[in-house]
Amino acid sequence: VFEAQELAHQFLDEVKNMMQIKHPADEWKVSSISQDELNNQHTRLEQVYQGIPVYGAEIILHAKNGVNEVMNGRYFPTPELPYTSAAINSADAIRSAIKELQSKTKWKELNDVQSQLCKYKGPEAKLVVYHVNQDATKEKITWHIKIKPNWLESWNVFIDANTGEVLHSFNNACTINGPKTASGNDLNGVNRTINTYEYNGSFYLIDASRSMY
């Protein structure tokens, strides 16, 4: 890992002016390294700013014979932020996210069984550098909230960590999951059609067609 990281930072240092990255060694962290059948090495890096992840910024360097030849992915110039602290704490940010979603979609907290099925432990809040409308000149320190307002949806909400403003929100739920019908024989051998819920290819005896979902 150390060798791949040194190789990656050496390459990034050579192109930092073009990328408008000031300190590649501090702003890019190796997240994974893989090798293909031709022994070419692929190093995935995530962009950070003063230790805070830059949302949506990730590149992959492709090396052949120990030399990085190709780079792809997405990045932003080094942010120009006067501070990296948050005036609003994570709990307040989560409350703002909940209020936002209650106005946008149906709010129905998951019960214990549902939470276990989708491995949901409640809202998660993480500080990120977020670029509003993907504009490189509009970076902000932001709370990124991951939250499920109900059984069917998974939302990402971005709250300005200093003003509390909701910058953006979207539902990230995969449409392949959700209410489905299935059939099976009952105790009398009669084939029945029942309502179920599909999650990542598995069908559960949960009638997600009911209005409570």
PDB file of C-alpha atoms in Angstrom:
ATOM      1  CA  VAL A   1       0.000   0.000   0.000  1.00  0.00           C
ATOM      2  CA  PHE A   2       2.800   2.384   0.912  1.00  0.00           C
ATOM      3  CA  GLU A   3       4.542   1.820  -2.443  1.00  0.00           C
ATOM      4  CA  ALA A   4       1.300   2.385  -4.385  1.00  0.00           C
ATOM      5  CA  GLN A   5       0.596   5.535  -2.402  1.00  0.00           C
ATOM      6  CA  GLU A   6       4.079   6.918  -3.051  1.00  0.00           C
ATOM      7  CA  LEU A   7       3.742   6.127  -6.763  1.00  0.00           C
ATOM      8  CA  ALA A   8       0.320   7.803  -6.884  1.00  0.00           C
ATOM      9  CA  HIS A   9       1.476  10.939  -5.073  1.00  0.00           C
ATOM     10  CA  GLN A  10       4.525  11.204  -7.313  1.00  0.00           C
ATOM     11  CA  PHE A  11       2.267  11.175 -10.374  1.00  0.00           C
ATOM     12  CA  LEU A  12      -0.177  13.652  -8.848  1.00  0.00           C
ATOM     13  CA  ASP A  13       2.645  15.975  -7.873  1.00  0.00           C
ATOM     14  CA  GLU A  14       3.684  16.121 -11.527  1.00  0.00           C
ATOM     15  CA  VAL A  15       0.189  17.146 -12.666  1.00  0.00           C
ATOM     16  CA  LYS A  16      -0.922  19.182  -9.645  1.00  0.00           C
ATOM     17  CA  ASN A  17      -0.789  22.524 -11.462  1.00  0.00           C
ATOM     18  CA  MET A  18      -3.070  21.238 -14.197  1.00  0.00           C
ATOM     19  CA  MET A  19      -5.428  19.752 -11.604  1.00  0.00           C
ATOM     20  CA  GLN A  20      -5.185  22.873  -9.412  1.00  0.00           C
ATOM     21  CA  ILE A  21      -4.304  20.712  -6.427  1.00  0.00           C
ATOM     22  CA  LYS A  22      -1.932  22.368  -3.961  1.00  0.00           C
ATOM     23  CA  HIS A  23      -0.716  19.447  -1.828  1.00  0.00           C
ATOM     24  CA  PRO A  24      -1.451  16.051  -3.431  1.00  0.00           C
ATOM     25  CA  ALA A  25       0.093  14.031  -0.584  1.00  0.00           C
ATOM     26  CA  ASP A  26      -2.318  15.651   1.901  1.00  0.00           C
ATOM     27  CA  GLU A  27      -5.359  15.806  -0.359  1.00  0.00           C
ATOM     28  CA  TRP A  28      -5.470  12.291  -1.825  1.00  0.00           C
ATOM     29  CA  LYS A  29      -5.828   9.103   0.236  1.00  0.00           C
ATOM     30  CA  VAL A  30      -5.577   5.589  -1.197  1.00  0.00           C
ATOM     31  CA  SER A  31      -8.831   3.681  -0.624  1.00  0.00           C
ATOM     32  CA  SER A  32      -8.068   0.480  -2.563  1.00  0.00           C
ATOM     33  CA  ILE A  33      -5.484  -1.200  -4.785  1.00  0.00           C
ATOM     34  CA  SER A  34      -6.157  -3.967  -7.286  1.00  0.00           C
ATOM     35  CA  GLN A  35      -4.234  -5.838  -9.965  1.00  0.00           C
ATOM     36  CA  ASP A  36      -5.652  -7.267 -13.185  1.00  0.00           C
ATOM     37  CA  GLU A  37      -4.698 -10.410 -15.104  1.00  0.00           C
ATOM     38  CA  LEU A  38      -2.050  -8.454 -17.039  1.00  0.00           C
ATOM     39  CA  ASN A  39      -0.395  -7.366 -13.776  1.00  0.00           C
ATOM     40  CA  ASN A  40      -1.465  -3.753 -14.298  1.00  0.00           C
ATOM     41  CA  GLN A  41      -2.104  -1.950 -11.030  1.00  0.00           C
ATOM     42  CA  HIS A  42      -5.180   0.155 -10.349  1.00  0.00           C
ATOM     43  CA  THR A  43      -5.083   2.556  -7.395  1.00  0.00           C
ATOM     44  CA  ARG A  44      -8.263   4.236  -6.226  1.00  0.00           C
ATOM     45  CA  LEU A  45      -7.905   7.495  -4.286  1.00  0.00           C
ATOM     46  CA  GLU A  46     -10.395   9.704  -2.464  1.00  0.00           C
ATOM     47  CA  GLN A  47      -9.980  13.458  -2.224  1.00  0.00           C
ATOM     48  CA  VAL A  48      -9.922  15.113   1.195  1.00  0.00           C
ATOM     49  CA  TYR A  49      -9.397  18.645   2.464  1.00  0.00           C
ATOM     50  CA  GLN A  50      -7.809  19.035   5.896  1.00  0.00           C
ATOM     51  CA  GLY A  51      -8.986  15.516   6.623  1.00  0.00           C
ATOM     52  CA  ILE A  52     -12.577  16.109   5.495  1.00  0.00           C
ATOM     53  CA  PRO A  53     -13.805  14.065   2.500  1.00  0.00           C
ATOM     54  CA  VAL A  54     -14.649  15.980  -0.657  1.00  0.00           C
ATOM     55  CA  TYR A  55     -18.029  14.598  -1.686  1.00  0.00           C
ATOM     56  CA  GLY A  56     -18.104  12.977  -5.126  1.00  0.00           C
ATOM     57  CA  ALA A  57     -14.334  13.267  -5.680  1.00  0.00           C
ATOM     58  CA  GLU A  58     -12.547  10.038  -6.529  1.00  0.00           C
ATOM     59  CA  ILE A  59      -9.930   9.069  -9.109  1.00  0.00           C
ATOM     60  CA  ILE A  60      -8.298   5.842 -10.294  1.00  0.00           C
ATOM     61  CA  LEU A  61      -4.694   5.668 -11.459  1.00  0.00           C
ATOM     62  CA  HIS A  62      -3.781   2.854 -13.846  1.00  0.00           C
ATOM     63  CA  ALA A  63      -0.126   1.790 -13.766  1.00  0.00           C
ATOM     64  CA  LYS A  64       1.811  -0.464 -16.133  1.00  0.00           C
ATOM     65  CA  ASN A  65       5.264  -1.696 -15.218  1.00  0.00           C
ATOM     66  CA  GLY A  66       5.305   0.583 -12.214  1.00  0.00           C
ATOM     67  CA  VAL A  67       4.395   3.723 -14.157  1.00  0.00           C
ATOM     68  CA  ASN A  68       1.027   5.482 -13.913  1.00  0.00           C
ATOM     69  CA  GLU A  69      -0.167   5.995 -17.488  1.00  0.00           C
ATOM     70  CA  VAL A  70      -3.886   6.747 -17.231  1.00  0.00           C
ATOM     71  CA  MET A  71      -6.091   8.585 -14.754  1.00  0.00           C
ATOM     72  CA  ASN A  72      -9.864   8.701 -14.709  1.00  0.00           C
ATOM     73  CA  GLY A  73     -12.504   9.823 -12.277  1.00  0.00           C
ATOM     74  CA  ARG A  74     -13.585  13.153 -10.863  1.00  0.00           C
ATOM     75  CA  TYR A  75     -11.953  15.767  -8.681  1.00  0.00           C
ATOM     76  CA  PHE A  76     -12.189  19.404  -7.617  1.00  0.00           C
ATOM     77  CA  PRO A  77      -9.469  22.047  -7.280  1.00  0.00           C
ATOM     78  CA  THR A  78      -8.159  22.496  -3.740  1.00  0.00           C
ATOM     79  CA  PRO A  79     -11.050  24.130  -1.842  1.00  0.00           C
ATOM     80  CA  GLU A  80     -10.724  27.750  -0.740  1.00  0.00           C
ATOM     81  CA  LEU A  81     -12.490  27.622   2.599  1.00  0.00           C
ATOM     82  CA  PRO A  82     -11.909  30.117   5.422  1.00  0.00           C
ATOM     83  CA  TYR A  83     -12.785  27.458   8.036  1.00  0.00           C
ATOM     84  CA  THR A  84     -13.510  23.727   8.350  1.00  0.00           C
ATOM     85  CA  SER A  85     -15.478  23.833  11.606  1.00  0.00           C
ATOM     86  CA  ALA A  86     -19.221  23.350  11.952  1.00  0.00           C
ATOM     87  CA  ALA A  87     -21.413  25.806  13.834  1.00  0.00           C
ATOM     88  CA  ILE A  88     -24.275  23.288  13.773  1.00  0.00           C
ATOM     89  CA  ASN A  89     -23.824  19.910  15.459  1.00  0.00           C
ATOM     90  CA  SER A  90     -24.758  16.588  13.870  1.00  0.00           C
ATOM     91  CA  ALA A  91     -27.898  16.124  15.991  1.00  0.00           C
ATOM     92  CA  ASP A  92     -29.335  19.464  14.836  1.00  0.00           C
ATOM     93  CA  ALA A  93     -28.403  18.629  11.234  1.00  0.00           C
ATOM     94  CA  ILE A  94     -30.263  15.316  11.479  1.00  0.00           C
ATOM     95  CA  ARG A  95     -33.336  17.081  12.862  1.00  0.00           C
ATOM     96  CA  SER A  96     -33.221  19.476   9.892  1.00  0.00           C
ATOM     97  CA  ALA A  97     -32.964  16.532   7.512  1.00  0.00           C
ATOM     98  CA  ILE A  98     -35.960  14.844   9.112  1.00  0.00           C
ATOM     99  CA  LYS A  99     -38.002  18.044   8.814  1.00  0.00           C
ATOM    100  CA  GLU A 100     -36.992  18.331   5.153  1.00  0.00           C
ATOM    101  CA  LEU A 101     -38.075  14.770   4.343  1.00  0.00           C
ATOM    102  CA  GLN A 102     -41.328  15.024   6.260  1.00  0.00           C
ATOM    103  CA  SER A 103     -42.265  17.782   3.807  1.00  0.00           C
ATOM    104  CA  LYS A 104     -41.162  15.765   0.759  1.00  0.00           C
ATOM    105  CA  THR A 105     -42.185  12.165   1.307  1.00  0.00           C
ATOM    106  CA  LYS A 106     -44.068   9.837   3.608  1.00  0.00           C
ATOM    107  CA  TRP A 107     -42.436   9.550   7.029  1.00  0.00           C
ATOM    108  CA  LYS A 108     -42.763   6.156   8.701  1.00  0.00           C
ATOM    109  CA  GLU A 109     -40.010   5.056  11.053  1.00  0.00           C
ATOM    110  CA  LEU A 110     -38.768   1.510  10.555  1.00  0.00           C
ATOM    111  CA  ASN A 111     -39.621  -1.117  13.148  1.00  0.00           C
ATOM    112  CA  ASP A 112     -36.980  -3.470  14.573  1.00  0.00           C
ATOM    113  CA  VAL A 113     -37.537  -6.191  11.958  1.00  0.00           C
ATOM    114  CA  GLN A 114     -37.286  -3.762   9.056  1.00  0.00           C
ATOM    115  CA  SER A 115     -34.171  -2.148  10.515  1.00  0.00           C
ATOM    116  CA  GLN A 116     -32.499  -5.545  10.853  1.00  0.00           C
ATOM    117  CA  LEU A 117     -33.427  -6.603   7.324  1.00  0.00           C
ATOM    118  CA  CYS A 118     -31.812  -3.572   5.721  1.00  0.00           C
ATOM    119  CA  LYS A 119     -29.106  -3.185   8.388  1.00  0.00           C
ATOM    120  CA  TYR A 120     -30.275   0.325   9.224  1.00  0.00           C
ATOM    121  CA  LYS A 121     -29.149   1.731  12.569  1.00  0.00           C
ATOM    122  CA  GLY A 122     -30.629   5.167  12.155  1.00  0.00           C
ATOM    123  CA  PRO A 123     -29.577   8.430  10.482  1.00  0.00           C
ATOM    124  CA  GLU A 124     -25.855   8.899   9.839  1.00  0.00           C
ATOM    125  CA  ALA A 125     -24.200  12.327   9.722  1.00  0.00           C
ATOM    126  CA  LYS A 126     -20.745  12.986   8.282  1.00  0.00           C
ATOM    127  CA  LEU A 127     -18.914  16.240   7.591  1.00  0.00           C
ATOM    128  CA  VAL A 128     -17.930  16.672   3.930  1.00  0.00           C
ATOM    129  CA  VAL A 129     -16.828  19.388   1.557  1.00  0.00           C
ATOM    130  CA  TYR A 130     -19.839  19.731  -0.729  1.00  0.00           C
ATOM    131  CA  HIS A 131     -19.893  21.662  -4.000  1.00  0.00           C
ATOM    132  CA  VAL A 132     -23.319  23.200  -4.580  1.00  0.00           C
ATOM    133  CA  ASN A 133     -24.620  22.309  -8.049  1.00  0.00           C
ATOM    134  CA  GLN A 134     -21.221  20.643  -8.642  1.00  0.00           C
ATOM    135  CA  ASP A 135     -19.706  24.116  -9.006  1.00  0.00           C
ATOM    136  CA  ALA A 136     -15.985  24.126  -8.120  1.00  0.00           C
ATOM    137  CA  THR A 137     -16.286  27.677  -6.796  1.00  0.00           C
ATOM    138  CA  LYS A 138     -19.201  26.940  -4.447  1.00  0.00           C
ATOM    139  CA  GLU A 139     -17.699  24.634  -1.838  1.00  0.00           C
ATOM    140  CA  LYS A 140     -19.144  24.482   1.666  1.00  0.00           C
ATOM    141  CA  ILE A 141     -18.550  22.535   4.864  1.00  0.00           C
ATOM    142  CA  THR A 142     -21.657  20.387   4.950  1.00  0.00           C
ATOM    143  CA  TRP A 143     -23.343  17.676   6.970  1.00  0.00           C
ATOM    144  CA  HIS A 144     -24.087  14.717   4.704  1.00  0.00           C
ATOM    145  CA  ILE A 145     -27.052  12.877   6.231  1.00  0.00           C
ATOM    146  CA  LYS A 146     -27.960   9.345   5.152  1.00  0.00           C
ATOM    147  CA  ILE A 147     -31.467   8.534   6.312  1.00  0.00           C
ATOM    148  CA  LYS A 148     -34.407   6.217   5.621  1.00  0.00           C
ATOM    149  CA  PRO A 149     -37.716   8.040   6.113  1.00  0.00           C
ATOM    150  CA  ASN A 150     -39.597   4.808   5.425  1.00  0.00           C
ATOM    151  CA  TRP A 151     -39.069   1.173   4.430  1.00  0.00           C
ATOM    152  CA  LEU A 152     -38.832   1.865   0.699  1.00  0.00           C
ATOM    153  CA  GLU A 153     -36.608   4.940   0.449  1.00  0.00           C
ATOM    154  CA  SER A 154     -33.004   5.888   1.263  1.00  0.00           C
ATOM    155  CA  TRP A 155     -32.238   9.606   1.154  1.00  0.00           C
ATOM    156  CA  ASN A 156     -29.104  11.725   1.114  1.00  0.00           C
ATOM    157  CA  VAL A 157     -29.547  15.202   2.576  1.00  0.00           C
ATOM    158  CA  PHE A 158     -26.888  17.928   2.564  1.00  0.00           C
ATOM    159  CA  ILE A 159     -27.115  20.559   5.304  1.00  0.00           C
ATOM    160  CA  ASP A 160     -24.860  23.639   5.392  1.00  0.00           C
ATOM    161  CA  ALA A 161     -22.881  23.065   8.596  1.00  0.00           C
ATOM    162  CA  ASN A 162     -22.807  26.760   9.446  1.00  0.00           C
ATOM    163  CA  THR A 163     -26.190  28.125   8.376  1.00  0.00           C
ATOM    164  CA  GLY A 164     -28.399  25.014   8.601  1.00  0.00           C
ATOM    165  CA  GLU A 165     -29.663  25.543   5.064  1.00  0.00           C
ATOM    166  CA  VAL A 166     -30.720  22.448   3.122  1.00  0.00           C
ATOM    167  CA  LEU A 167     -28.449  22.525   0.088  1.00  0.00           C
ATOM    168  CA  HIS A 168     -29.673  19.398  -1.676  1.00  0.00           C
ATOM    169  CA  SER A 169     -31.520  16.137  -1.104  1.00  0.00           C
ATOM    170  CA  PHE A 170     -32.259  13.066  -3.185  1.00  0.00           C
ATOM    171  CA  ASN A 171     -33.670   9.565  -2.845  1.00  0.00           C
ATOM    172  CA  ASN A 172     -31.005   6.960  -3.537  1.00  0.00           C
ATOM    173  CA  ALA A 173     -33.212   3.873  -3.248  1.00  0.00           C
ATOM    174  CA  CYS A 174     -32.666   1.202  -5.886  1.00  0.00           C
ATOM    175  CA  THR A 175     -35.848   0.705  -7.875  1.00  0.00           C
ATOM    176  CA  ILE A 176     -35.271  -3.054  -8.162  1.00  0.00           C
ATOM    177  CA  ASN A 177     -36.153  -3.370  -4.459  1.00  0.00           C
ATOM    178  CA  GLY A 178     -39.711  -2.915  -3.285  1.00  0.00           C
ATOM    179  CA  PRO A 179     -43.167  -4.508  -3.203  1.00  0.00           C
ATOM    180  CA  LYS A 180     -43.504  -7.668  -5.284  1.00  0.00           C
ATOM    181  CA  THR A 181     -45.968 -10.524  -5.618  1.00  0.00           C
ATOM    182  CA  ALA A 182     -45.053 -14.181  -5.223  1.00  0.00           C
ATOM    183  CA  SER A 183     -46.903 -17.476  -5.318  1.00  0.00           C
ATOM    184  CA  GLY A 184     -46.804 -20.656  -3.273  1.00  0.00           C
ATOM    185  CA  ASN A 185     -48.925 -23.536  -2.069  1.00  0.00           C
ATOM    186  CA  ASP A 186     -50.812 -23.186   1.202  1.00  0.00           C
ATOM    187  CA  LEU A 187     -51.362 -26.026   3.722  1.00  0.00           C
ATOM    188  CA  ASN A 188     -54.217 -27.359   1.583  1.00  0.00           C
ATOM    189  CA  GLY A 189     -52.076 -27.505  -1.526  1.00  0.00           C
ATOM    190  CA  VAL A 190     -53.831 -24.547  -3.121  1.00  0.00           C
ATOM    191  CA  ASN A 191     -51.578 -22.148  -5.018  1.00  0.00           C
ATOM    192  CA  ARG A 192     -51.887 -18.641  -3.650  1.00  0.00           C
ATOM    193  CA  THR A 193     -50.576 -15.244  -4.727  1.00  0.00           C
ATOM    194  CA  ILE A 194     -49.196 -13.153  -1.873  1.00  0.00           C
ATOM    195  CA  ASN A 195     -47.683  -9.701  -1.448  1.00  0.00           C
ATOM    196  CA  THR A 196     -44.001  -9.668  -0.482  1.00  0.00           C
ATOM    197  CA  TYR A 197     -41.050  -7.324  -0.341  1.00  0.00           C
ATOM    198  CA  GLU A 198     -37.921  -7.869  -2.443  1.00  0.00           C
ATOM    199  CA  TYR A 199     -34.599  -6.665  -1.057  1.00  0.00           C
ATOM    200  CA  ASN A 200     -31.373  -7.387  -2.972  1.00  0.00           C
ATOM    201  CA  GLY A 201     -32.786 -10.508  -4.582  1.00  0.00           C
ATOM    202  CA  SER A 202     -34.415 -11.977  -1.468  1.00  0.00           C
ATOM    203  CA  PHE A 203     -38.173 -12.058  -0.892  1.00  0.00           C
ATOM    204  CA  TYR A 204     -39.591 -11.421   2.582  1.00  0.00           C
ATOM    205  CA  LEU A 205     -43.047 -12.154   3.949  1.00  0.00           C
ATOM    206  CA  ILE A 206     -43.825  -8.478   4.405  1.00  0.00           C
ATOM    207  CA  ASP A 207     -46.900  -7.064   2.724  1.00  0.00           C
ATOM    208  CA  ALA A 208     -45.352  -3.826   1.460  1.00  0.00           C
ATOM    209  CA  SER A 209     -48.487  -3.027  -0.564  1.00  0.00           C
ATOM    210  CA  ARG A 210     -50.168  -1.751   2.592  1.00  0.00           C
ATOM    211  CA  SER A 211     -50.467   2.009   3.018  1.00  0.00           C
ATOM    212  CA  MET A 212     -48.269   1.897   6.146  1.00  0.00           C
ATOM    213  CA  TYR A 213     -45.269   1.432   3.823  1.00  0.00           C
TER     214      TYR A 213
END
